[in-house]
Structures are given as C-alpha cells and as structure tokens.
Short mmCIF file of N, CA and C in Angstrom, two decimals:
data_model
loop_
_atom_site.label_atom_id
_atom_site.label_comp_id
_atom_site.label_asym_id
_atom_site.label_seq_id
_atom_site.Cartn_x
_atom_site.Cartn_y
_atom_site.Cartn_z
N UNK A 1 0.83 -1.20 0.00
CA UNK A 1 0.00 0.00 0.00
C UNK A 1 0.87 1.26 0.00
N UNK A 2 0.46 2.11 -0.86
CA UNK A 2 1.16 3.33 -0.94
C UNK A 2 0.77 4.67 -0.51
N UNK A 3 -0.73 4.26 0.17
CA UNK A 3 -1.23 5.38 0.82
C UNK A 3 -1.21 5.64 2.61
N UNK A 4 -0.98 6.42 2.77
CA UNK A 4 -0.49 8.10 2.49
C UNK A 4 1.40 7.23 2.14
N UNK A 5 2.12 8.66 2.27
CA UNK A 5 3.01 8.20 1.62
C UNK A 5 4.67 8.55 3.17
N UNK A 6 4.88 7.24 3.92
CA UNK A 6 5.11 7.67 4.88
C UNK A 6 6.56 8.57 5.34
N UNK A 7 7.17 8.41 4.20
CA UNK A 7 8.48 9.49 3.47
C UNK A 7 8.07 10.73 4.30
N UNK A 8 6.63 11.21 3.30
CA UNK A 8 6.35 12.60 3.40
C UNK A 8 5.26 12.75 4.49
N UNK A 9 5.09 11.90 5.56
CA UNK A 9 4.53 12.48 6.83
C UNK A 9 5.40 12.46 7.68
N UNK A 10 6.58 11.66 7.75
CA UNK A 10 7.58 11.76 8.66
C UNK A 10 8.88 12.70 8.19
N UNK A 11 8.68 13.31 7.28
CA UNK A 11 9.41 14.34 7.20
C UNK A 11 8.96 15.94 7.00
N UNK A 12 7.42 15.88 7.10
CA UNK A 12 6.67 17.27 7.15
C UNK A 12 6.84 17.32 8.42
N UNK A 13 6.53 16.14 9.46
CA UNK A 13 6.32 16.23 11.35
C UNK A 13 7.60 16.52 11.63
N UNK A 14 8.83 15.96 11.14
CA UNK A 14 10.47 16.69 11.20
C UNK A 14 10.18 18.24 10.99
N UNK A 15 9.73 18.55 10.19
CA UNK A 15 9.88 19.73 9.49
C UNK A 15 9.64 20.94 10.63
N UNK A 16 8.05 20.30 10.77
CA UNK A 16 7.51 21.19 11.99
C UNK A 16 8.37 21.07 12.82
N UNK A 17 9.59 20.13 13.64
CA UNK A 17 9.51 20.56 15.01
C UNK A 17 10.89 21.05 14.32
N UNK A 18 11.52 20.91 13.77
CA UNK A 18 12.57 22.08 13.21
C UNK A 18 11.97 23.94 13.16
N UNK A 19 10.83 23.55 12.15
CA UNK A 19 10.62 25.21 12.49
C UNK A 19 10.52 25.57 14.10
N UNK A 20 9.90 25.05 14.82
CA UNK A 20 9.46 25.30 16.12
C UNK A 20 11.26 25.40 17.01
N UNK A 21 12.06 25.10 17.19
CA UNK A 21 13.39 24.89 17.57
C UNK A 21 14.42 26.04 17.23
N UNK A 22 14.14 26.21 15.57
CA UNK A 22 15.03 26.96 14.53
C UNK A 22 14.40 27.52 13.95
N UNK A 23 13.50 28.85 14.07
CA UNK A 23 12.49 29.39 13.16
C UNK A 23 12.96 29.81 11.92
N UNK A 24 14.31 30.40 12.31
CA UNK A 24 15.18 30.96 11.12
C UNK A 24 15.29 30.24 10.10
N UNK A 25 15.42 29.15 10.47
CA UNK A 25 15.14 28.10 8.57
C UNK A 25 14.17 27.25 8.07
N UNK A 26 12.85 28.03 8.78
CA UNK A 26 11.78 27.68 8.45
C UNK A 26 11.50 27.85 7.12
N UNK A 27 11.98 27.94 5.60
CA UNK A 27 11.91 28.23 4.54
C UNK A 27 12.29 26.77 4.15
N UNK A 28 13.56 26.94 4.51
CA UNK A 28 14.61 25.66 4.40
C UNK A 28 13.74 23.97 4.48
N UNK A 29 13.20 24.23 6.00
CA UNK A 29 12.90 22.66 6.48
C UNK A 29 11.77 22.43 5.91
N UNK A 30 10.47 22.94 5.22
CA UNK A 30 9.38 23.40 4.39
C UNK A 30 9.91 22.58 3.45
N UNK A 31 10.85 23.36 2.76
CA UNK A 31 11.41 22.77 1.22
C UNK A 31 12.47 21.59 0.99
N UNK A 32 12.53 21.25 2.05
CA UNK A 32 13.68 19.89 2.18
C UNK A 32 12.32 18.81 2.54
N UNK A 33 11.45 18.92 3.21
CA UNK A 33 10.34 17.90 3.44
C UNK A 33 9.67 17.91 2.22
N UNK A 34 9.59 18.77 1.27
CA UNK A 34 8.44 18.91 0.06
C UNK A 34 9.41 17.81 -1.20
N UNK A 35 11.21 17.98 -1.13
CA UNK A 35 11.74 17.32 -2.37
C UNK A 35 11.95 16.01 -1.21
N UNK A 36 11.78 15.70 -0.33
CA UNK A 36 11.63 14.10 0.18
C UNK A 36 10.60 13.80 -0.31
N UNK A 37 9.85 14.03 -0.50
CA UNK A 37 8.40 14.00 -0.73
C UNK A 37 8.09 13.39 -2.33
N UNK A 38 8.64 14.38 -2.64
CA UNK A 38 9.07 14.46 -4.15
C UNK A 38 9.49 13.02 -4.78
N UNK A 39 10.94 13.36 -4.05
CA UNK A 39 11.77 11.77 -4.68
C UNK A 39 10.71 10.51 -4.30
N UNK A 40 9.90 10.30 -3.84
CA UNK A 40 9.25 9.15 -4.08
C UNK A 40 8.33 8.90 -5.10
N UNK A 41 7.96 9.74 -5.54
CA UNK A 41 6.87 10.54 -6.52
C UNK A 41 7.67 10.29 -7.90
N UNK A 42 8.88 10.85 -8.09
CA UNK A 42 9.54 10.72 -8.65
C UNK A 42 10.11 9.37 -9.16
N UNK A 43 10.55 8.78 -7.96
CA UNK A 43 11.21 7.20 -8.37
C UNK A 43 9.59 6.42 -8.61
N UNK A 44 8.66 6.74 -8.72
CA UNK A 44 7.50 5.48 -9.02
C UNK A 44 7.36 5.30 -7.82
N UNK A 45 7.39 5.32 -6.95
CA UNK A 45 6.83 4.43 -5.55
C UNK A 45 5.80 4.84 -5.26
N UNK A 46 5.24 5.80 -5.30
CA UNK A 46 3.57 6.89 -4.86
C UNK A 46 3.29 7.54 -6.06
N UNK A 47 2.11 8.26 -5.85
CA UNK A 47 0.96 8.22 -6.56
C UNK A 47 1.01 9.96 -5.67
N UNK A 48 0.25 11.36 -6.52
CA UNK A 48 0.92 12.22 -5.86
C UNK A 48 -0.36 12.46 -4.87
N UNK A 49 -1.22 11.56 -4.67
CA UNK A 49 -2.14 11.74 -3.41
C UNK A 49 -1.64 11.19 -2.62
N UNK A 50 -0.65 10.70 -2.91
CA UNK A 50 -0.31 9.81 -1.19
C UNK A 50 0.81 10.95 -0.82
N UNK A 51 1.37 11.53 -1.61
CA UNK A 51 2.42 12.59 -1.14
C UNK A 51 1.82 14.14 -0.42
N UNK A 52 0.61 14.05 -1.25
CA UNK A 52 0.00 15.29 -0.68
C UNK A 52 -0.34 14.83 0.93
N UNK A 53 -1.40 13.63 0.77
CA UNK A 53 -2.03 13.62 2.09
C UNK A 53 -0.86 12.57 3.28
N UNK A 54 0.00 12.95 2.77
CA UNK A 54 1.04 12.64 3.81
C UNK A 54 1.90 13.76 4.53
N UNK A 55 2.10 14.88 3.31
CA UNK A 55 2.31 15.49 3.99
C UNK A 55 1.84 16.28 5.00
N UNK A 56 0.56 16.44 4.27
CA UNK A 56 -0.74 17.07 5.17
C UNK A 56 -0.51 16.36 6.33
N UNK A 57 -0.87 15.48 6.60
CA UNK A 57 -1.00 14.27 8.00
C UNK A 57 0.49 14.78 9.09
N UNK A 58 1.58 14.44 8.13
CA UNK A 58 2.88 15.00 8.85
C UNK A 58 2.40 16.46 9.59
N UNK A 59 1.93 17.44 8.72
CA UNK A 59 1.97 18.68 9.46
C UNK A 59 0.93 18.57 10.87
N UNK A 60 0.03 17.73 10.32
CA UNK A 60 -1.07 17.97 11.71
C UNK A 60 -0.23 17.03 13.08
N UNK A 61 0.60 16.08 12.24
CA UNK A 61 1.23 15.27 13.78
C UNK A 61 2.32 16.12 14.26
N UNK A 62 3.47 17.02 13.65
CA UNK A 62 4.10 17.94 13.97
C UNK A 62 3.13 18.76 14.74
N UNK A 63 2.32 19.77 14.13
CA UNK A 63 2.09 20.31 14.75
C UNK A 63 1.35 20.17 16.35
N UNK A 64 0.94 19.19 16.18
CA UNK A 64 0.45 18.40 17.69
C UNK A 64 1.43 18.01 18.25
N UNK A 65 2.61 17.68 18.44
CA UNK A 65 3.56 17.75 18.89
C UNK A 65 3.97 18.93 19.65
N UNK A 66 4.10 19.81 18.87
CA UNK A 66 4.78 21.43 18.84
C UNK A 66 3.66 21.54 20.72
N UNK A 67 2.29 21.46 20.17
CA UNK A 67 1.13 22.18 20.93
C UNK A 67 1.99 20.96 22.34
N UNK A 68 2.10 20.08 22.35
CA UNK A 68 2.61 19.37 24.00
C UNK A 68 3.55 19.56 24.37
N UNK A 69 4.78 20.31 23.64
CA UNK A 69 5.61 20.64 23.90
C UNK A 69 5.26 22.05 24.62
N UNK A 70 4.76 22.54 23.80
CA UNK A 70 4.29 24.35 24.30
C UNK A 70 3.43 24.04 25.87
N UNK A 71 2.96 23.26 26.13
CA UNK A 71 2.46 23.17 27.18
C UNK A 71 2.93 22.30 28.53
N UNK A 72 4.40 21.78 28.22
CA UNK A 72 5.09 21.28 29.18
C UNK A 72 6.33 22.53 29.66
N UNK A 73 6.24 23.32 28.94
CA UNK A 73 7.19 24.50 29.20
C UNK A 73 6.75 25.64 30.04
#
C-alpha cells in the first residue's frame, strides 16, 4: 500500500519541530520535506495523493507535537 506516503509524513512532522526549535530556517525545512516527498513521486513508488495527504497528515502530527511541547514549558 502506498497510501499516504510515509516518506512525506515523517518528514513534514520533522519539518515542523525544526521550524518550532530553529524558526530561522523555516523556509529551508518546508522545502527539504516537500523534495523528500518528491523523490518518491519521482522514483514510481507513490501516486501524488499519497504525497499530498502525507504530507498534510505529517503537518497535523508535527504540529500536535509542537502544541505538547508548548504546554510542558
């Protein structure tokens, strides 16, 4: 099964807690999770709905992350 695509949810949820840590290369970690994403898309392995809604998924588990972190501090 190739859906979602787990490349690009575990490297959008990286992404997020990088921005959250290092805001300053929040451009950077955005666009390094989008060409991981990519290269699978690329090599044949996914289908680009599984890349979209993976990454999507990544951001909502990052960002739920971020929110328990913000509240143990």
């Amino acid at each position: 099964p190739s859906y979602p695509s787990g490349h690009a949810t575990i490297s959008m949820a990286a992404a997020i807690l990088m921005d959250y840590y290092f805001p300053e290369n929040r451009e950077a970690w955005d666009k390094t999770a989008k060409e991981i994403s990519q290269s699978r898309l690329w090599g044949g392995v996914h289908f680009p709905i599984d890349e979209h809604d993976g990454l999507e998924l990544g951001r909502r588990i990052g960002d739920w992350i971020v929110s328990k972190i913000k509240n143990t501090e």
